[in-house]
Amino acid sequence: QVQLVESGGGLVQAGGSLRLSCVASGPPESTYAWGWFRRAPGKEREFVAAITWSGTGTNYADSVKGRFTISRDNSKNTVYLQMNSLKLEDTAVYSCASTRTYTRGLYDSTRYDHWGQGTQVTVSS
């Protein structure tokens, strides 16, 4: 079973930056794409960003465009989320996910096969 483990969360002041990492381990399998999602207290899980295995395709939620950057290092089975200019409303548990099947419609959480446990990001004023 593939396992995804996130790290890099924490407490940061508004306007600050954090870099999240997600490492995949376990039996090798073809990963078509990675995604980051978040869930704020009392809210539904929402799409943040996604990237295809080749790195040629990325997409972002409107709320994070221009502030967040997703990238991946296939040699390390790792995907990153660089978060800049953080806002109070970015406070959430951030989870990474991987899919063996899809390279489109990656905003849809049902397209992912594996999920990490999540890492807390708290933005303070």
PDB file of C-alpha atoms in Angstrom:
ATOM      1  CA  GLN A   1       0.000   0.000   0.000  1.00  0.00           C
ATOM      2  CA  VAL A   2       1.367   3.376  -0.980  1.00  0.00           C
ATOM      3  CA  GLN A   3       1.719   5.769   1.931  1.00  0.00           C
ATOM      4  CA  LEU A   4       1.876   9.539   1.699  1.00  0.00           C
ATOM      5  CA  VAL A   5       3.377  11.562   4.513  1.00  0.00           C
ATOM      6  CA  GLU A   6       3.166  15.339   4.669  1.00  0.00           C
ATOM      7  CA  SER A   7       5.456  17.662   6.568  1.00  0.00           C
ATOM      8  CA  GLY A   8       6.265  21.342   6.805  1.00  0.00           C
ATOM      9  CA  GLY A   9       3.121  22.680   8.395  1.00  0.00           C
ATOM     10  CA  GLY A  10       3.166  25.028  11.338  1.00  0.00           C
ATOM     11  CA  LEU A  11       2.265  28.432  12.687  1.00  0.00           C
ATOM     12  CA  VAL A  12       3.120  31.456  10.578  1.00  0.00           C
ATOM     13  CA  GLN A  13       2.145  35.105  10.582  1.00  0.00           C
ATOM     14  CA  ALA A  14       0.012  36.526   7.838  1.00  0.00           C
ATOM     15  CA  GLY A  15       2.182  37.451   4.889  1.00  0.00           C
ATOM     16  CA  GLY A  16       4.675  34.743   5.687  1.00  0.00           C
ATOM     17  CA  SER A  17       5.638  31.583   3.830  1.00  0.00           C
ATOM     18  CA  LEU A  18       5.692  27.851   4.358  1.00  0.00           C
ATOM     19  CA  ARG A  19       6.795  24.950   2.215  1.00  0.00           C
ATOM     20  CA  LEU A  20       4.908  21.685   2.519  1.00  0.00           C
ATOM     21  CA  SER A  21       6.369  18.367   1.422  1.00  0.00           C
ATOM     22  CA  CYS A  22       4.699  15.050   0.722  1.00  0.00           C
ATOM     23  CA  VAL A  23       6.729  11.880   0.346  1.00  0.00           C
ATOM     24  CA  ALA A  24       5.365   8.663  -1.127  1.00  0.00           C
ATOM     25  CA  SER A  25       6.603   5.291   0.046  1.00  0.00           C
ATOM     26  CA  GLY A  26       5.624   1.667  -0.427  1.00  0.00           C
ATOM     27  CA  PRO A  27       5.271  -0.550  -3.487  1.00  0.00           C
ATOM     28  CA  PRO A  28       6.231   1.236  -6.701  1.00  0.00           C
ATOM     29  CA  GLU A  29       3.357   2.182  -8.920  1.00  0.00           C
ATOM     30  CA  SER A  30       2.750   4.603 -11.734  1.00  0.00           C
ATOM     31  CA  THR A  31       1.605   7.923 -10.398  1.00  0.00           C
ATOM     32  CA  TYR A  32      -0.101  10.111 -12.959  1.00  0.00           C
ATOM     33  CA  ALA A  33      -0.572  13.170 -10.829  1.00  0.00           C
ATOM     34  CA  TRP A  34      -0.387  14.672  -7.367  1.00  0.00           C
ATOM     35  CA  GLY A  35      -2.733  17.047  -5.653  1.00  0.00           C
ATOM     36  CA  TRP A  36      -2.960  19.181  -2.548  1.00  0.00           C
ATOM     37  CA  PHE A  37      -6.268  19.719  -0.763  1.00  0.00           C
ATOM     38  CA  ARG A  38      -7.159  21.491   2.441  1.00  0.00           C
ATOM     39  CA  ARG A  39      -9.889  21.452   5.013  1.00  0.00           C
ATOM     40  CA  ALA A  40     -10.567  24.389   7.270  1.00  0.00           C
ATOM     41  CA  PRO A  41     -12.503  23.975  10.516  1.00  0.00           C
ATOM     42  CA  GLY A  42     -16.204  23.564   9.822  1.00  0.00           C
ATOM     43  CA  LYS A  43     -15.725  23.545   6.057  1.00  0.00           C
ATOM     44  CA  GLU A  44     -15.629  21.025   3.262  1.00  0.00           C
ATOM     45  CA  ARG A  45     -12.355  19.799   1.840  1.00  0.00           C
ATOM     46  CA  GLU A  46     -11.288  21.962  -1.065  1.00  0.00           C
ATOM     47  CA  PHE A  47      -8.860  21.662  -3.917  1.00  0.00           C
ATOM     48  CA  VAL A  48      -5.673  23.713  -3.694  1.00  0.00           C
ATOM     49  CA  ALA A  49      -3.304  22.648  -6.472  1.00  0.00           C
ATOM     50  CA  ALA A  50      -2.324  19.719  -8.669  1.00  0.00           C
ATOM     51  CA  ILE A  51       0.547  18.684 -10.889  1.00  0.00           C
ATOM     52  CA  THR A  52       0.980  15.903 -13.422  1.00  0.00           C
ATOM     53  CA  TRP A  53       3.817  13.412 -13.151  1.00  0.00           C
ATOM     54  CA  SER A  54       5.626  15.031 -16.053  1.00  0.00           C
ATOM     55  CA  GLY A  55       5.326  18.421 -14.404  1.00  0.00           C
ATOM     56  CA  THR A  56       3.958  19.966 -17.565  1.00  0.00           C
ATOM     57  CA  GLY A  57       0.466  20.341 -16.206  1.00  0.00           C
ATOM     58  CA  THR A  58      -0.391  22.349 -13.123  1.00  0.00           C
ATOM     59  CA  ASN A  59      -3.573  23.940 -11.917  1.00  0.00           C
ATOM     60  CA  TYR A  60      -4.574  25.958  -8.910  1.00  0.00           C
ATOM     61  CA  ALA A  61      -7.631  27.069  -7.044  1.00  0.00           C
ATOM     62  CA  ASP A  62      -8.426  30.700  -7.750  1.00  0.00           C
ATOM     63  CA  SER A  63      -7.934  31.506  -4.082  1.00  0.00           C
ATOM     64  CA  VAL A  64      -4.244  30.559  -4.189  1.00  0.00           C
ATOM     65  CA  LYS A  65      -3.191  31.514  -7.705  1.00  0.00           C
ATOM     66  CA  GLY A  66      -0.129  33.711  -7.708  1.00  0.00           C
ATOM     67  CA  ARG A  67       0.679  32.836  -4.095  1.00  0.00           C
ATOM     68  CA  PHE A  68       1.143  29.057  -4.062  1.00  0.00           C
ATOM     69  CA  THR A  69       3.365  26.933  -6.282  1.00  0.00           C
ATOM     70  CA  ILE A  70       3.207  23.168  -6.640  1.00  0.00           C
ATOM     71  CA  SER A  71       6.229  21.202  -7.803  1.00  0.00           C
ATOM     72  CA  ARG A  72       7.502  17.644  -7.695  1.00  0.00           C
ATOM     73  CA  ASP A  73      10.742  15.701  -7.607  1.00  0.00           C
ATOM     74  CA  ASN A  74      10.079  12.316  -9.146  1.00  0.00           C
ATOM     75  CA  SER A  75      13.472  10.971  -8.129  1.00  0.00           C
ATOM     76  CA  LYS A  76      12.459  11.508  -4.508  1.00  0.00           C
ATOM     77  CA  ASN A  77       8.787  10.590  -4.913  1.00  0.00           C
ATOM     78  CA  THR A  78       8.017  13.967  -3.395  1.00  0.00           C
ATOM     79  CA  VAL A  79       5.613  16.772  -4.159  1.00  0.00           C
ATOM     80  CA  TYR A  80       5.913  20.254  -2.686  1.00  0.00           C
ATOM     81  CA  LEU A  81       3.619  23.162  -2.054  1.00  0.00           C
ATOM     82  CA  GLN A  82       5.322  26.504  -1.656  1.00  0.00           C
ATOM     83  CA  MET A  83       2.941  28.901   0.037  1.00  0.00           C
ATOM     84  CA  ASN A  84       3.717  32.604   0.017  1.00  0.00           C
ATOM     85  CA  SER A  85       1.790  35.657   1.166  1.00  0.00           C
ATOM     86  CA  LEU A  86      -0.244  33.510   3.501  1.00  0.00           C
ATOM     87  CA  LYS A  87      -3.601  34.792   4.654  1.00  0.00           C
ATOM     88  CA  LEU A  88      -5.704  34.008   7.694  1.00  0.00           C
ATOM     89  CA  GLU A  89      -8.117  32.122   5.463  1.00  0.00           C
ATOM     90  CA  ASP A  90      -5.365  29.717   4.428  1.00  0.00           C
ATOM     91  CA  THR A  91      -5.530  28.151   7.884  1.00  0.00           C
ATOM     92  CA  ALA A  92      -6.435  24.491   7.376  1.00  0.00           C
ATOM     93  CA  VAL A  93      -5.199  20.933   7.428  1.00  0.00           C
ATOM     94  CA  TYR A  94      -3.389  20.346   4.149  1.00  0.00           C
ATOM     95  CA  SER A  95      -3.342  16.880   2.634  1.00  0.00           C
ATOM     96  CA  CYS A  96      -1.602  15.515  -0.394  1.00  0.00           C
ATOM     97  CA  ALA A  97      -3.004  12.859  -2.693  1.00  0.00           C
ATOM     98  CA  SER A  98      -1.895  10.810  -5.677  1.00  0.00           C
ATOM     99  CA  THR A  99      -3.720   9.221  -8.579  1.00  0.00           C
ATOM    100  CA  ARG A 100      -2.776   6.294 -10.824  1.00  0.00           C
ATOM    101  CA  THR A 101      -5.402   7.096 -13.387  1.00  0.00           C
ATOM    102  CA  TYR A 102      -6.118  10.739 -14.073  1.00  0.00           C
ATOM    103  CA  THR A 103      -4.279  13.715 -15.457  1.00  0.00           C
ATOM    104  CA  ARG A 104      -7.372  15.864 -15.898  1.00  0.00           C
ATOM    105  CA  GLY A 105     -10.082  16.972 -13.570  1.00  0.00           C
ATOM    106  CA  LEU A 106      -7.585  16.924 -10.744  1.00  0.00           C
ATOM    107  CA  TYR A 107      -9.661  19.373  -8.705  1.00  0.00           C
ATOM    108  CA  ASP A 108     -11.970  16.412  -8.057  1.00  0.00           C
ATOM    109  CA  SER A 109     -10.946  14.617  -4.867  1.00  0.00           C
ATOM    110  CA  THR A 110     -12.660  11.409  -5.975  1.00  0.00           C
ATOM    111  CA  ARG A 111     -10.010  10.935  -8.673  1.00  0.00           C
ATOM    112  CA  TYR A 112      -7.283  10.225  -6.161  1.00  0.00           C
ATOM    113  CA  ASP A 113      -6.242   6.808  -4.893  1.00  0.00           C
ATOM    114  CA  HIS A 114      -3.999   7.597  -1.970  1.00  0.00           C
ATOM    115  CA  TRP A 115      -4.114  10.263   0.708  1.00  0.00           C
ATOM    116  CA  GLY A 116      -1.829  11.491   3.423  1.00  0.00           C
ATOM    117  CA  GLN A 117      -2.907  12.209   6.980  1.00  0.00           C
ATOM    118  CA  GLY A 118      -2.449  15.925   6.611  1.00  0.00           C
ATOM    119  CA  THR A 119      -0.387  18.670   8.177  1.00  0.00           C
ATOM    120  CA  GLN A 120      -1.786  21.663  10.034  1.00  0.00           C
ATOM    121  CA  VAL A 121      -1.135  25.152   8.713  1.00  0.00           C
ATOM    122  CA  THR A 122      -2.151  27.998  10.989  1.00  0.00           C
ATOM    123  CA  VAL A 123      -1.859  31.598   9.877  1.00  0.00           C
ATOM    124  CA  SER A 124      -2.031  34.210  12.617  1.00  0.00           C
ATOM    125  CA  SER A 125      -2.560  37.949  12.458  1.00  0.00           C
TER     126      SER A 125
END
